mmCIF file of C-alpha atoms in Angstrom:
data_model
loop_
_atom_site.group_PDB
_atom_site.id
_atom_site.type_symbol
_atom_site.label_atom_id
_atom_site.label_comp_id
_atom_site.label_asym_id
_atom_site.label_seq_id
_atom_site.Cartn_x
_atom_site.Cartn_y
_atom_site.Cartn_z
ATOM 1 C CA MET A 41 49.586 81.526 121.899
ATOM 2 C CA THR A 42 52.192 78.808 122.474
ATOM 3 C CA LEU A 43 51.015 75.417 123.678
ATOM 4 C CA ASP A 44 53.298 74.816 126.642
ATOM 5 C CA PHE A 45 53.179 71.667 128.774
ATOM 6 C CA THR A 46 55.890 72.572 131.278
ATOM 7 C CA GLY A 47 55.093 71.004 134.649
ATOM 8 C CA ARG A 48 52.376 68.746 133.217
ATOM 9 C CA VAL A 49 52.429 64.964 133.591
ATOM 10 C CA ALA A 50 51.094 62.911 130.688
ATOM 11 C CA ILE A 51 50.331 59.240 130.142
ATOM 12 C CA VAL A 52 50.241 58.046 126.537
ATOM 13 C CA THR A 53 49.103 54.475 125.901
ATOM 14 C CA GLY A 54 50.256 52.472 122.910
ATOM 15 C CA ALA A 55 53.207 54.855 122.662
ATOM 16 C CA GLY A 56 55.930 52.402 121.611
ATOM 17 C CA GLY A 57 55.526 53.264 117.925
ATOM 18 C CA GLY A 58 53.414 55.059 115.325
ATOM 19 C CA LEU A 59 51.064 57.775 116.527
ATOM 20 C CA GLY A 60 51.587 57.104 120.216
ATOM 21 C CA ARG A 61 55.340 57.526 119.924
ATOM 22 C CA CYS A 62 54.867 60.825 118.098
ATOM 23 C CA HIS A 63 52.397 61.979 120.751
ATOM 24 C CA ALA A 64 54.821 61.144 123.551
ATOM 25 C CA LEU A 65 57.787 62.822 121.842
ATOM 26 C CA ALA A 66 55.778 65.965 121.106
ATOM 27 C CA LEU A 67 54.438 66.322 124.647
ATOM 28 C CA ALA A 68 57.928 65.823 126.067
ATOM 29 C CA ALA A 69 59.441 68.322 123.624
ATOM 30 C CA ARG A 70 57.005 70.940 124.939
ATOM 31 C CA GLY A 71 57.874 70.317 128.563
ATOM 32 C CA ALA A 72 55.635 67.477 129.763
ATOM 33 C CA LYS A 73 56.871 64.577 131.836
ATOM 34 C CA VAL A 74 55.645 61.497 129.981
ATOM 35 C CA LEU A 75 54.838 57.954 131.030
ATOM 36 C CA VAL A 76 55.245 55.931 127.843
ATOM 37 C CA ASN A 77 52.964 52.898 127.954
ATOM 38 C CA ASP A 78 53.164 50.076 125.451
ATOM 39 C CA LEU A 79 52.474 46.359 125.777
ATOM 40 C CA GLY A 80 54.913 45.759 122.942
ATOM 41 C CA GLY A 81 52.636 43.331 121.115
ATOM 42 C CA THR A 82 51.777 42.964 117.455
ATOM 43 C CA ALA A 83 49.159 45.051 115.630
ATOM 44 C CA ALA A 84 46.788 42.110 116.222
ATOM 45 C CA GLY A 85 47.394 42.286 119.965
ATOM 46 C CA GLU A 86 49.638 39.231 120.313
ATOM 47 C CA GLY A 87 52.748 38.943 122.457
ATOM 48 C CA GLY A 88 54.432 41.644 124.500
ATOM 49 C CA SER A 89 57.826 43.236 125.174
ATOM 50 C CA PRO A 90 59.038 46.217 127.221
ATOM 51 C CA VAL A 91 61.558 47.159 124.537
ATOM 52 C CA ALA A 92 59.259 49.421 122.472
ATOM 53 C CA ALA A 93 58.256 51.701 125.346
ATOM 54 C CA GLN A 94 61.798 51.912 126.709
ATOM 55 C CA LYS A 95 63.162 52.886 123.292
ATOM 56 C CA VAL A 96 60.813 55.894 123.175
ATOM 57 C CA VAL A 97 61.751 56.813 126.749
ATOM 58 C CA ASP A 98 65.414 56.718 125.719
ATOM 59 C CA GLU A 99 64.637 59.060 122.809
ATOM 60 C CA ILE A 100 62.912 61.527 125.120
ATOM 61 C CA ILE A 101 65.714 61.468 127.699
ATOM 62 C CA ALA A 102 68.358 61.859 124.974
ATOM 63 C CA ALA A 103 66.536 64.993 123.820
ATOM 64 C CA GLY A 104 66.618 66.411 127.357
ATOM 65 C CA GLY A 105 63.117 65.423 128.454
ATOM 66 C CA GLN A 106 61.744 63.341 131.305
ATOM 67 C CA ALA A 107 60.030 60.004 130.732
ATOM 68 C CA ILE A 108 59.447 56.566 132.221
ATOM 69 C CA ALA A 109 58.365 53.333 130.564
ATOM 70 C CA ASN A 110 55.437 51.053 131.369
ATOM 71 C CA GLY A 111 54.459 47.757 129.762
ATOM 72 C CA ALA A 112 50.935 47.278 131.132
ATOM 73 C CA SER A 113 48.125 45.924 129.000
ATOM 74 C CA VAL A 114 45.259 48.431 129.037
ATOM 75 C CA THR A 115 42.899 45.438 129.272
ATOM 76 C CA ASP A 116 44.185 44.694 132.802
ATOM 77 C CA PRO A 117 42.618 47.108 135.344
ATOM 78 C CA ALA A 118 45.091 46.210 138.100
ATOM 79 C CA ALA A 119 48.067 46.788 135.816
ATOM 80 C CA VAL A 120 46.547 50.091 134.671
ATOM 81 C CA ALA A 121 46.054 51.215 138.285
ATOM 82 C CA ALA A 122 49.708 50.376 138.964
ATOM 83 C CA MET A 123 50.715 52.335 135.846
ATOM 84 C CA VAL A 124 48.928 55.461 137.079
ATOM 85 C CA GLN A 125 50.493 55.002 140.514
ATOM 86 C CA GLN A 126 53.906 54.752 138.833
ATOM 87 C CA ALA A 127 53.363 58.209 137.302
ATOM 88 C CA VAL A 128 52.153 59.629 140.628
ATOM 89 C CA ASP A 129 55.103 58.134 142.493
ATOM 90 C CA ALA A 130 57.500 59.667 139.976
ATOM 91 C CA TRP A 131 55.942 63.085 139.500
ATOM 92 C CA GLY A 132 53.072 63.551 141.969
ATOM 93 C CA ARG A 133 50.157 63.984 139.572
ATOM 94 C CA VAL A 134 48.614 63.118 136.196
ATOM 95 C CA ASP A 135 47.333 65.988 134.053
ATOM 96 C CA ILE A 136 46.934 64.401 130.626
ATOM 97 C CA LEU A 137 45.814 60.994 129.417
ATOM 98 C CA VAL A 138 46.028 60.109 125.742
ATOM 99 C CA ASN A 139 44.143 56.855 125.140
ATOM 100 C CA ASN A 140 45.914 55.674 122.012
ATOM 101 C CA ALA A 141 46.433 51.911 122.479
ATOM 102 C CA GLY A 142 44.651 49.730 119.950
ATOM 103 C CA ILE A 143 44.706 46.632 117.789
ATOM 104 C CA LEU A 144 43.107 45.457 114.552
ATOM 105 C CA ARG A 145 41.305 42.206 113.774
ATOM 106 C CA ASP A 146 39.795 43.079 110.372
ATOM 107 C CA LYS A 147 37.314 40.769 108.644
ATOM 108 C CA SER A 148 33.920 41.189 107.029
ATOM 109 C CA PHE A 149 31.170 40.833 109.630
ATOM 110 C CA ALA A 150 29.911 37.567 108.118
ATOM 111 C CA LYS A 151 33.337 35.971 108.622
ATOM 112 C CA MET A 152 34.339 37.615 111.901
ATOM 113 C CA PRO A 153 34.824 35.295 114.903
ATOM 114 C CA LEU A 154 33.110 36.619 118.001
ATOM 115 C CA GLU A 155 36.395 36.561 119.903
ATOM 116 C CA ASP A 156 37.890 39.017 117.382
ATOM 117 C CA PHE A 157 34.954 41.362 117.954
ATOM 118 C CA ARG A 158 35.202 41.100 121.715
ATOM 119 C CA LEU A 159 38.999 41.561 121.860
ATOM 120 C CA VAL A 160 38.948 44.739 119.767
ATOM 121 C CA LEU A 161 36.237 46.171 122.017
ATOM 122 C CA ASP A 162 38.238 45.127 125.069
ATOM 123 C CA VAL A 163 41.409 46.913 123.967
ATOM 124 C CA HIS A 164 39.984 50.096 122.435
ATOM 125 C CA LEU A 165 36.897 50.705 124.557
ATOM 126 C CA MET A 166 37.521 48.966 127.877
ATOM 127 C CA GLY A 167 41.216 49.876 127.708
ATOM 128 C CA ALA A 168 40.261 53.544 127.543
ATOM 129 C CA VAL A 169 37.698 53.008 130.322
ATOM 130 C CA HIS A 170 40.294 51.383 132.594
ATOM 131 C CA CYS A 171 42.840 54.146 132.043
ATOM 132 C CA THR A 172 40.316 56.954 132.354
ATOM 133 C CA GLN A 173 38.766 55.529 135.502
ATOM 134 C CA ALA A 174 42.229 55.198 137.058
ATOM 135 C CA VAL A 175 43.119 58.884 136.496
ATOM 136 C CA TRP A 176 39.629 60.342 137.065
ATOM 137 C CA PRO A 177 39.798 60.713 140.901
ATOM 138 C CA LEU A 178 43.229 62.355 140.627
ATOM 139 C CA MET A 179 41.960 64.842 138.066
ATOM 140 C CA GLN A 180 38.868 65.553 140.149
ATOM 141 C CA ALA A 181 41.007 66.207 143.246
ATOM 142 C CA GLN A 182 43.410 68.539 141.434
ATOM 143 C CA LYS A 183 40.563 70.243 139.517
ATOM 144 C CA TYR A 184 42.352 69.737 136.209
ATOM 145 C CA GLY A 185 42.492 67.053 133.558
ATOM 146 C CA ARG A 186 42.779 66.631 129.803
ATOM 147 C CA ILE A 187 41.721 63.298 128.283
ATOM 148 C CA VAL A 188 42.033 62.461 124.601
ATOM 149 C CA MET A 189 40.189 59.437 123.220
ATOM 150 C CA THR A 190 41.325 58.074 119.865
ATOM 151 C CA THR A 191 38.299 57.548 117.649
ATOM 152 C CA SER A 192 38.357 56.882 113.900
ATOM 153 C CA SER A 193 36.597 57.693 110.659
ATOM 154 C CA SER A 194 35.788 53.956 110.613
ATOM 155 C CA GLY A 195 33.656 54.527 113.700
ATOM 156 C CA LEU A 196 32.232 57.880 112.641
ATOM 157 C CA PHE A 197 31.437 56.924 109.060
ATOM 158 C CA GLY A 198 32.080 53.178 108.627
ATOM 159 C CA ASN A 199 34.616 51.100 106.721
ATOM 160 C CA PHE A 200 34.266 47.665 105.128
ATOM 161 C CA GLY A 201 35.764 44.874 107.224
ATOM 162 C CA GLN A 202 35.953 46.899 110.431
ATOM 163 C CA ALA A 203 32.650 46.319 112.234
ATOM 164 C CA ASN A 204 34.484 45.517 115.479
ATOM 165 C CA TYR A 205 36.911 48.438 115.203
ATOM 166 C CA GLY A 206 34.185 50.859 114.107
ATOM 167 C CA ALA A 207 31.893 49.839 116.964
ATOM 168 C CA ALA A 208 34.700 50.331 119.492
ATOM 169 C CA LYS A 209 35.744 53.670 118.044
ATOM 170 C CA MET A 210 32.210 55.082 117.997
ATOM 171 C CA ALA A 211 31.695 53.852 121.557
ATOM 172 C CA LEU A 212 34.603 56.092 122.584
ATOM 173 C CA VAL A 213 32.695 59.079 121.197
ATOM 174 C CA GLY A 214 29.738 58.177 123.410
ATOM 175 C CA LEU A 215 32.079 57.812 126.383
ATOM 176 C CA MET A 216 33.572 61.235 125.632
ATOM 177 C CA GLN A 217 30.136 62.880 125.386
ATOM 178 C CA THR A 218 29.143 61.880 128.923
ATOM 179 C CA LEU A 219 32.557 62.244 130.581
ATOM 180 C CA SER A 220 32.890 65.802 129.257
ATOM 181 C CA ILE A 221 29.613 66.651 131.008
ATOM 182 C CA GLU A 222 30.540 64.891 134.256
ATOM 183 C CA GLY A 223 34.059 66.329 134.297
ATOM 184 C CA ALA A 224 33.127 69.948 133.579
ATOM 185 C CA LYS A 225 32.923 71.075 137.219
ATOM 186 C CA SER A 226 36.453 69.782 137.830
ATOM 187 C CA ASP A 227 37.891 71.291 134.627
ATOM 188 C CA ILE A 228 38.356 67.836 133.152
ATOM 189 C CA ARG A 229 38.058 68.306 129.402
ATOM 190 C CA VAL A 230 37.476 65.207 127.314
ATOM 191 C CA ASN A 231 37.848 65.136 123.534
ATOM 192 C CA CYS A 232 38.214 62.710 120.647
ATOM 193 C CA LEU A 233 40.895 62.587 117.984
ATOM 194 C CA ALA A 234 40.160 60.876 114.665
ATOM 195 C CA PRO A 235 43.564 60.427 112.986
ATOM 196 C CA THR A 236 44.411 59.394 109.465
ATOM 197 C CA ALA A 237 48.031 58.313 109.489
ATOM 198 C CA ALA A 238 50.446 55.770 108.076
ATOM 199 C CA THR A 239 51.232 53.351 110.892
ATOM 200 C CA ARG A 240 51.599 49.589 111.088
ATOM 201 C CA MET A 241 47.812 49.473 111.640
ATOM 202 C CA THR A 242 47.084 51.202 108.307
ATOM 203 C CA GLU A 243 49.946 50.015 106.098
ATOM 204 C CA GLY A 244 47.877 47.257 104.504
ATOM 205 C CA LEU A 245 44.789 49.418 103.976
ATOM 206 C CA LEU A 246 46.034 52.322 101.821
ATOM 207 C CA PRO A 247 48.244 52.723 98.701
ATOM 208 C CA ALA A 248 51.925 53.551 99.274
ATOM 209 C CA GLU A 249 51.679 56.998 97.670
ATOM 210 C CA VAL A 250 48.834 57.915 100.027
ATOM 211 C CA LEU A 251 50.653 56.567 103.081
ATOM 212 C CA ALA A 252 53.673 58.720 102.164
ATOM 213 C CA VAL A 253 51.793 61.959 102.966
ATOM 214 C CA LEU A 254 49.886 60.574 105.941
ATOM 215 C CA THR A 255 52.695 60.894 108.452
ATOM 216 C CA PRO A 256 51.871 60.347 112.138
ATOM 217 C CA GLU A 257 53.630 63.646 112.884
ATOM 218 C CA ALA A 258 50.959 65.505 110.880
ATOM 219 C CA VAL A 259 48.286 64.346 113.347
ATOM 220 C CA VAL A 260 50.136 65.468 116.472
ATOM 221 C CA PRO A 261 49.094 69.176 116.362
ATOM 222 C CA ALA A 262 45.468 68.140 116.915
ATOM 223 C CA MET A 263 46.421 66.009 119.914
ATOM 224 C CA LEU A 264 48.454 68.852 121.425
ATOM 225 C CA TRP A 265 45.519 71.228 121.050
ATOM 226 C CA LEU A 266 43.053 68.769 122.629
ATOM 227 C CA ALA A 267 45.466 68.100 125.517
ATOM 228 C CA SER A 268 46.342 71.745 126.171
ATOM 229 C CA ALA A 269 45.231 74.041 128.989
ATOM 230 C CA ASP A 270 42.969 76.002 126.605
ATOM 231 C CA ALA A 271 41.512 72.888 124.953
ATOM 232 C CA PRO A 272 37.839 72.651 124.008
ATOM 233 C CA THR A 273 35.723 69.866 125.443
ATOM 234 C CA ARG A 274 33.349 67.427 123.691
ATOM 235 C CA ALA A 275 35.169 68.032 120.406
ATOM 236 C CA ILE A 276 35.850 65.462 117.699
ATOM 237 C CA ALA A 277 38.972 66.613 115.859
ATOM 238 C CA CYS A 278 39.843 64.893 112.584
ATOM 239 C CA ALA A 279 43.442 65.150 111.405
ATOM 240 C CA GLY A 280 45.540 63.813 108.552
ATOM 241 C CA ALA A 281 48.261 65.025 106.174
ATOM 242 C CA GLY A 282 48.184 68.483 107.771
ATOM 243 C CA THR A 283 44.440 68.977 107.280
ATOM 244 C CA PHE A 284 42.114 69.382 110.253
ATOM 245 C CA GLU A 285 38.334 69.113 110.503
ATOM 246 C CA ALA A 286 35.748 68.886 113.266
ATOM 247 C CA ALA A 287 33.094 66.162 113.158
ATOM 248 C CA HIS A 288 29.725 66.625 114.861
ATOM 249 C CA ILE A 289 26.793 64.440 115.823
ATOM 250 C CA THR A 290 23.814 66.596 114.892
ATOM 251 C CA LEU A 291 20.048 66.582 115.371
ATOM 252 C CA THR A 292 17.711 67.795 112.656
ATOM 253 C CA THR A 293 14.761 70.100 113.359
ATOM 254 C CA GLY A 294 12.484 67.140 112.678
ATOM 255 C CA LEU A 295 8.750 66.972 112.121
ATOM 256 C CA HIS A 296 5.887 66.329 114.551
ATOM 257 C CA LEU A 297 3.630 63.589 113.205
ATOM 258 C CA GLY A 298 1.883 62.371 116.363
ATOM 259 C CA ALA A 299 1.199 58.720 117.111
ATOM 260 C CA ALA A 300 -1.829 57.849 114.978
ATOM 261 C CA PRO A 301 -2.391 54.431 113.384
ATOM 262 C CA ASP A 302 -1.119 55.768 110.047
ATOM 263 C CA THR A 303 1.955 57.536 111.506
ATOM 264 C CA PRO A 304 4.372 54.875 110.164
ATOM 265 C CA GLU A 305 3.109 55.608 106.649
ATOM 266 C CA GLN A 306 3.288 59.364 107.293
ATOM 267 C CA LEU A 307 6.881 58.970 108.479
ATOM 268 C CA ALA A 308 7.788 56.980 105.388
ATOM 269 C CA ALA A 309 6.317 59.678 103.170
ATOM 270 C CA ALA A 310 7.964 62.513 105.114
ATOM 271 C CA TRP A 311 11.372 60.949 105.734
ATOM 272 C CA ALA A 312 13.176 63.373 103.401
ATOM 273 C CA GLN A 313 11.731 66.289 105.376
ATOM 274 C CA VAL A 314 12.600 64.677 108.716
ATOM 275 C CA SER A 315 16.164 64.188 107.462
ATOM 276 C CA GLU A 316 16.551 67.753 106.144
ATOM 277 C CA ARG A 317 19.720 69.132 107.756
ATOM 278 C CA THR A 318 18.997 72.841 107.425
ATOM 279 C CA GLY A 319 18.767 74.271 110.932
ATOM 280 C CA SER A 320 20.216 71.137 112.563
ATOM 281 C CA GLN A 321 21.850 71.512 115.965
ATOM 282 C CA VAL A 322 24.692 69.977 117.953
ATOM 283 C CA PRO A 323 22.930 69.117 121.230
ATOM 284 C CA ALA A 324 24.602 69.996 124.528
ATOM 285 C CA SER A 325 23.406 66.659 125.934
ATOM 286 C CA GLY A 326 21.050 63.790 125.192
ATOM 287 C CA ALA A 327 18.220 65.729 126.846
ATOM 288 C CA ALA A 328 18.025 67.896 123.728
ATOM 289 C CA GLN A 329 16.245 65.124 121.828
ATOM 290 C CA GLY A 330 13.438 65.182 124.388
ATOM 291 C CA GLY A 331 13.275 68.958 124.113
ATOM 292 C CA ASN A 332 12.800 68.761 120.378
ATOM 293 C CA GLU A 333 9.377 67.116 120.621
#
């Protein structure tokens, strides 16, 4: 099976460098028409320039592909709506959205200004919401859509100094869980990608010898799979250095203890049994918790 994107139209946010650039180049190389979005700001979300996105567009066109540039901030719903319209005006549809744009404002929680928390949520979470909401009616009408959210191991499993980033990245998993259910009847498949790659957002976090093997290109196969016609839905794909895993949010079998006055003490005593993962399930929806009683 060859993953072919001929005739598909893709929007990739934050595609002026790093992972986003690699995503855009790879989609274009396999036949997709790509709108390359990038604000052109710093890794901390400051400033802006159209140069980064246009440079990637030039690369795609030089290689024989089709692409257009867009400099919208994903935090601006009106600019995002105009971005989606730009793709529709150029190519008539939008089949794929890769929500990749992001920033970092790392600090330990005790020292983190509230504005740094709010801004990271605004870019990662609300940025993905704005872009997804803008393409959703189009995908519903054409009965086809592939949406990739960019989550992170920092959200799934935690990382010191990244409470804001981790909260935003785990929120995208929750968004994916519900959108995959709501989009199913229209063949809109929604998945999450958790990349480990050497980009300007990770260069200060990992040793040089580790960064050398964590190329952004090694993450791209997972994105292509999640964005393809035969993609799964509600998947969390982890990718880095050519290794791929799937992460799951599971529910243990649990233990019925009732609601007696001494149930808190019973729960404390039985917590190891309640937490036992043998026989755990990956629920199809949140209703499964209620069905486990």
